[in-house]
Every structure is written in C-alpha cells, then in structure tokens.
Short mmCIF file of C-alpha atoms in Angstrom, two decimals:
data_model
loop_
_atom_site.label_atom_id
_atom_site.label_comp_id
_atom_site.label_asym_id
_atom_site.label_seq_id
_atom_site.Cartn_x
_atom_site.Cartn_y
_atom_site.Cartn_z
CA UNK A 1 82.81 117.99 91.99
CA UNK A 2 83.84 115.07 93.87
CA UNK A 3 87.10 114.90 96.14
CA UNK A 4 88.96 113.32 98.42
CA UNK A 5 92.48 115.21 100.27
CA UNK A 6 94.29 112.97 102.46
CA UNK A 7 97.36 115.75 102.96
CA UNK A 8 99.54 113.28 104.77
CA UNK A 9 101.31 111.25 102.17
CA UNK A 10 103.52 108.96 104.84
CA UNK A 11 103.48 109.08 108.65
CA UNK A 12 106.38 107.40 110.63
CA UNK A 13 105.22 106.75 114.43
CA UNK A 14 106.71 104.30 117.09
CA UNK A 15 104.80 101.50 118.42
CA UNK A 16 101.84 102.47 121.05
CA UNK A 17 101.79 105.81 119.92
CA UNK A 18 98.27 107.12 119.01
CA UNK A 19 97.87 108.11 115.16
CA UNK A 20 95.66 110.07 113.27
CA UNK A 21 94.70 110.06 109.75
CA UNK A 22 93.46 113.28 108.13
CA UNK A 23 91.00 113.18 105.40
CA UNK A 24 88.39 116.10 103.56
CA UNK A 25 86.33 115.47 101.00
CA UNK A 26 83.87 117.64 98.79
CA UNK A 27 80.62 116.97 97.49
CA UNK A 28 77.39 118.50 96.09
CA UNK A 29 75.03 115.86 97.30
CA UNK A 30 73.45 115.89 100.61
CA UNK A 31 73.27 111.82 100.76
CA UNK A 32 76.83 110.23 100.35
CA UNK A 33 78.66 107.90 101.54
CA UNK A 34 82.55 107.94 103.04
CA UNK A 35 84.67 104.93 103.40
CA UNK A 36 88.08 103.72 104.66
CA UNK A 37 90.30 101.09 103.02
CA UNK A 38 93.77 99.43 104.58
CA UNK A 39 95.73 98.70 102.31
CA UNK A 40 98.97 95.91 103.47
CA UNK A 41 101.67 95.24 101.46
CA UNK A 42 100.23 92.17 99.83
CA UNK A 43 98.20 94.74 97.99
CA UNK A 44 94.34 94.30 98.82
CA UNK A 45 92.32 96.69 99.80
CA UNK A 46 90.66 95.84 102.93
CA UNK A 47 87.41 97.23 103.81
CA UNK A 48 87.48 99.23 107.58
CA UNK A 49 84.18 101.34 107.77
CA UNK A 50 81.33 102.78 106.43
CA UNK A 51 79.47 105.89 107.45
CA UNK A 52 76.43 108.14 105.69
CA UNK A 53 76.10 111.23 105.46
CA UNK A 54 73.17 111.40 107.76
CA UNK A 55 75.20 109.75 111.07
CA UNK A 56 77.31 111.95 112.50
CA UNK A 57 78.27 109.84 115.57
CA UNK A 58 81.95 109.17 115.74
CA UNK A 59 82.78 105.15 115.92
CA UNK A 60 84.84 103.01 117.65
CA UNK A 61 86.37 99.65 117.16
CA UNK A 62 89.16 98.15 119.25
CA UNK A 63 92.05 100.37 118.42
CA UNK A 64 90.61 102.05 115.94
CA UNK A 65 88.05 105.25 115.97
CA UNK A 66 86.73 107.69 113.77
CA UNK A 67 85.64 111.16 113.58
CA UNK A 68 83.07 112.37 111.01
CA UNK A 69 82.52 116.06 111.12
CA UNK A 70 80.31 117.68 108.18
CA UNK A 71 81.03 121.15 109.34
CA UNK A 72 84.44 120.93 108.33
CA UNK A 73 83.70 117.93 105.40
CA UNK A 74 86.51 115.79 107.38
CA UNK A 75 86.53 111.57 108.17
CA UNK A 76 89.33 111.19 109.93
CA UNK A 77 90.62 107.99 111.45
CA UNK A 78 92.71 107.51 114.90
CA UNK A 79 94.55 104.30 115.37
CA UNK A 80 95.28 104.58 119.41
CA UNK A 81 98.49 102.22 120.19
CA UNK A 82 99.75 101.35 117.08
CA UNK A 83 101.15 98.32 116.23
CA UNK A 84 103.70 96.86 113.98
CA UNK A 85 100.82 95.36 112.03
CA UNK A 86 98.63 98.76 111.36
CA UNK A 87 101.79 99.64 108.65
CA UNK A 88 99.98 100.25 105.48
CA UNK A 89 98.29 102.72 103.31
CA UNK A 90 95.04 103.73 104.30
CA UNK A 91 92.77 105.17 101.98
CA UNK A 92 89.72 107.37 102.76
CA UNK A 93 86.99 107.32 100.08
CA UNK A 94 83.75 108.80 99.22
CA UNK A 95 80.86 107.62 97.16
CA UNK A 96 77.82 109.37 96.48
CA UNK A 97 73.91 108.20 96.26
CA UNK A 98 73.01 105.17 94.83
CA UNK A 99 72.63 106.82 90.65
CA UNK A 100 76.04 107.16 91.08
CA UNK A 101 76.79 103.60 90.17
CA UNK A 102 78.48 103.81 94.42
CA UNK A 103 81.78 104.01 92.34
CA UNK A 104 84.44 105.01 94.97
CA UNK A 105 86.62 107.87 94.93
CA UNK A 106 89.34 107.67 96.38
CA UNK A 107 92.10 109.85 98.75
CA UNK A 108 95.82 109.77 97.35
CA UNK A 109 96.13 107.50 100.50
CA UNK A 110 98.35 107.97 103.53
CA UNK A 111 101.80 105.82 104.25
CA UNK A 112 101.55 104.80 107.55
CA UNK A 113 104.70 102.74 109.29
CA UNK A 114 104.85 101.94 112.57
CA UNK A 115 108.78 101.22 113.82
CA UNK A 116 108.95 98.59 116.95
CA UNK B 1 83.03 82.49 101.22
CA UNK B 2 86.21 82.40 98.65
CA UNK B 3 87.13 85.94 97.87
CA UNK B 4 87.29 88.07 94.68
CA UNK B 5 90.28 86.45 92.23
CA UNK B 6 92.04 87.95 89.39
CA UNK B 7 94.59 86.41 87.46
CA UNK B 8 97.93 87.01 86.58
CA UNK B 9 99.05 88.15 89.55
CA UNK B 10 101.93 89.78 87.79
CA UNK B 11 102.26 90.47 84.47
CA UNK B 12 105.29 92.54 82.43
CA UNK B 13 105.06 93.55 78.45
CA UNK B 14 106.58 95.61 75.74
CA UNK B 15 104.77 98.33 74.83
CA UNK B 16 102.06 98.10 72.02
CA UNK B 17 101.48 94.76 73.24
CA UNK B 18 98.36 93.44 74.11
CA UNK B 19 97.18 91.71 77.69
CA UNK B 20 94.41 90.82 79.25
CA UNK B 21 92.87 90.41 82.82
CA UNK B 22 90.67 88.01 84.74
CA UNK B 23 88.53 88.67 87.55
CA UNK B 24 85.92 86.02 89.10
CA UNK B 25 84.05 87.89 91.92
CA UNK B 26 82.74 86.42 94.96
CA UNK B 27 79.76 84.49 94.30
CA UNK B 28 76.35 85.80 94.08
CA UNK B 29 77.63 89.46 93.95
CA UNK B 30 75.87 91.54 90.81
CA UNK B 31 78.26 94.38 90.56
CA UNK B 32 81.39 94.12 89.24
CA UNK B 33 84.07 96.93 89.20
CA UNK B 34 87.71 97.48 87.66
CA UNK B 35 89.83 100.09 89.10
CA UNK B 36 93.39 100.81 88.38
CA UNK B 37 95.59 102.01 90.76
CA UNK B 38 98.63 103.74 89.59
CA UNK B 39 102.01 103.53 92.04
CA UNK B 40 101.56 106.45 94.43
CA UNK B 41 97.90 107.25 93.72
CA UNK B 42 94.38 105.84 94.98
CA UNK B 43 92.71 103.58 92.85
CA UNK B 44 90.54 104.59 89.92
CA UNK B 45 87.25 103.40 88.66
CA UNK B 46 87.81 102.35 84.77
CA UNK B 47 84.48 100.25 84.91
CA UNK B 48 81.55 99.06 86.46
CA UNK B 49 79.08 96.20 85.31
CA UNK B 50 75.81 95.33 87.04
CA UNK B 51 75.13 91.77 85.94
CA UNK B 52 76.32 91.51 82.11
CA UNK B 53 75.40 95.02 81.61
CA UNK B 54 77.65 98.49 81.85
CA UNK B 55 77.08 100.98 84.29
CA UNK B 56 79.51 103.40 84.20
CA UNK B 57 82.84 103.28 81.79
CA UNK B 58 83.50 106.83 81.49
CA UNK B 59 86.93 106.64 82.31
CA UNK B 60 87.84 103.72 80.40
CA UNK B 61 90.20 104.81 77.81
CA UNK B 62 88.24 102.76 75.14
CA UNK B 63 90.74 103.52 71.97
CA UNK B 64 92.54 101.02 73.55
CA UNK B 65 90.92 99.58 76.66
CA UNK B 66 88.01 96.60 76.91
CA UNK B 67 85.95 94.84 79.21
CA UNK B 68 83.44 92.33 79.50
CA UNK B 69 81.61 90.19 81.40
CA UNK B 70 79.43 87.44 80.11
CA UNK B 71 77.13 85.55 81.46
CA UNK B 72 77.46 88.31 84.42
CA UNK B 73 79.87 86.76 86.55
CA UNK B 74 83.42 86.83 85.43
CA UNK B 75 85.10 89.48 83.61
CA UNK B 76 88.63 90.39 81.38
CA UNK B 77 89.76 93.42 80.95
CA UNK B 78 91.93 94.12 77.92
CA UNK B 79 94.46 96.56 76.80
CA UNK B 80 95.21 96.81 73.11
CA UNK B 81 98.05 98.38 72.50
CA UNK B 82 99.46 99.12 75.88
CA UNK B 83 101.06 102.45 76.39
CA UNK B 84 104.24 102.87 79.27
CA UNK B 85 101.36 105.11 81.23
CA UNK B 86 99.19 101.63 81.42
CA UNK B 87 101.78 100.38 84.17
CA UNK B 88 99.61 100.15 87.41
CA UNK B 89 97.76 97.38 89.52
CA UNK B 90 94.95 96.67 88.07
CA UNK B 91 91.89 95.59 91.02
CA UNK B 92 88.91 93.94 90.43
CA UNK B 93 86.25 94.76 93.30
CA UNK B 94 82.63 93.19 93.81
CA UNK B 95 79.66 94.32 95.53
CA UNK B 96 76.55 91.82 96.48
CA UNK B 97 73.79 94.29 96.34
CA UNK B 98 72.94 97.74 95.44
CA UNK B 99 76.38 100.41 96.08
CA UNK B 100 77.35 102.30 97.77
CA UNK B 101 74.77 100.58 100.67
CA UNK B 102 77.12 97.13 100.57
CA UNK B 103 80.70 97.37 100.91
CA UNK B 104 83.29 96.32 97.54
CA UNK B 105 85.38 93.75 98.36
CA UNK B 106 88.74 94.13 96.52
CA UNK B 107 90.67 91.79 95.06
CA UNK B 108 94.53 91.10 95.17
CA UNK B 109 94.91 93.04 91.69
CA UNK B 110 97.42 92.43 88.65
CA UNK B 111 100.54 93.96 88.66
CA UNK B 112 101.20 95.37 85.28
CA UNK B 113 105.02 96.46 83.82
CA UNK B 114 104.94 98.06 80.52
CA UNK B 115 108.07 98.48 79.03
#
C-alpha cells in the first residue's frame, strides 16, 4: 500500500538555524516518484522538487537540499538558514508509475515557523 | 502563463445544501485533478480527468459528490447534499503532460464551511 509519514507535525526554529524535514514513505513499485510541496498561508501548494526512484543523488538548491535514501524509504528535506519566509507547511508526496493516473499522495504535512 | 483558478474563493453553507466549484486550469494542460484537503491533513485526490474523460474517481464519494469537465478544459465539482464532514479546501491541480513525469500545479483552492 501506498504511504507517506511525515512524524513532525510543527517545528518552531529561530531564524538562520538549519532545519530538517523528515519524511518515509512505502511502496510496492520499483518505479515511483516522490515530491515536495510548500505550502504558505495564502493556501497554494507550491511545487519544490521532483525525484525518481532510480536517482539517488541528493539535491541542492540555494538554501534548500534534499536527501533521498531508498534503504531506509526516507526524502527528507533540509532548509539551511531559515528565514522568516520558509514558515509554512511542507508536504512530502509520493506518486507511483505512470498507470497510476501520477495521483499524489500525500504526507500529513509538517508546520514549520521560523521566529525572527 | 496565468495559473490554475478556481472560484469561490470562500464559500460557507447549511448543511444538506448544495454548492458547486470551478476550476479553469492553466492552458494547454490535459489532466485535470480535484483534491480536498481537510484542516490538519494533506490533500486528497477525489478526481482526476484526462481531457473530458475520467481517470480515476475512486474516492469520490459519488452518493453525493460530482464532477465534470466538458469540452476538457474547465471543470465544477459539486456536492449534493453537503454533510458537516464536507468542510475542507477544496484544490484544483493541472498537469500539461503525462503524470507523474510533469509536475501539478495547484491552485489557490475553495474554502468550504458547512454548517
């Protein structure tokens, strides 16, 4: 069956501290695909990354890096000095091969505020 | 490139009243998706067209809940009668080629109040 665990419902940090964002997922298929939406308070999602199941390099962009490890079935996502403007939910999602519709399941999501 | 829209942005009703949804995706995009995001949880796929025609409604609670989308472009949503439980934001997300390959851009969703 297909989940996604983001244990951290809400994280409180101060401004330029480094964050990390825990998420697990579990899935049958070998080809899938795992996601990672920022939600602000206006309410859209907002699209982060993308990453397949067959890349296993970790990312980085400005701030923001991620960590895909299949041995352990985690994505998780490190904001490195956070700012003000990184408060949000972030949601971590998974989506499995393409005769799945790529309909998105989704994480519970994970409260993030970041105090000046 | 003008994003997804949905209209009302808000929206508050008595229960066992009816109320519907609009979504116009971005332009050109095939795949069309509603999920509904109750207040504390992810968001939840209800439906998902490709062009006019239905991929995937297996969550939609169809005693009550209906979608469409003609001409494949825009789409409503209904719900007919709404229960208390229907209170959520409701997003409307489209895709421009084949999922989960191309990303779903979301948009700003209808906040519904049953009461």
């Amino acid at each position: 069956a297909q989940k996604v665990t983001q244990a951290q419902t809400e994280i409180s940090v101060v401004e330029k501290e480094d964050v990390t964002l825990d998420c697990v997922y579990e899935t049958r298929d070998t080809t899938y695909y795992l996601f990672w939406y920022k939600q602000p308070p206006s309410g859209e999602l907002v699209f982060l990354i993308r990453r397949n199941s067959f890349d296993e390099q970790n990312e980085i962009s400005g701030r923001y890096s991620w960590n895909f490890q299949k041995s352990t079935s985690s994505f998780n996502f490190t904001i490195t000095a956070s700012q003000v403007v990184d408060s949000a939910v972030y949601f971590c999602a998974l989506s499995e091969d393409y005769n799945q519709g790529g309909k998105l399941i989704f994480g519970q999501g994970t409260e993030l505020s970041v105090k000046p | 490139e003008a994003g997804v829209a949905q209209s009302p942005r808000y929206k508050i009703i008595e229960k066992r009243q009816s109320v519907a949804f609009w979504c116009n995706p971005i332009s050109g995009h095939a795949t069309l998706y509603w999920y509904q995001q109750i207040l504390g949880q992810g968001p939840k796929l209800l439906i998902q067209f490709q062009n006019n025609g239905v991929v995937d409604d297996s969550q939609l609670p169809k005693d009550r809940f209906s979608a469409e989308r003609l001409k494949g472009v825009d789409s409503t949503l209904k719900i007919q009668p709404a229960k208390l439980e229907d209170s959520a934001v409701y997003l409307c997300a489209s895709c421009l080629g084949a999922p989960p390959y191309n990303e779903q851009f979301f948009g700003p969703g209808t906040r519904l109040t049953v009461l």
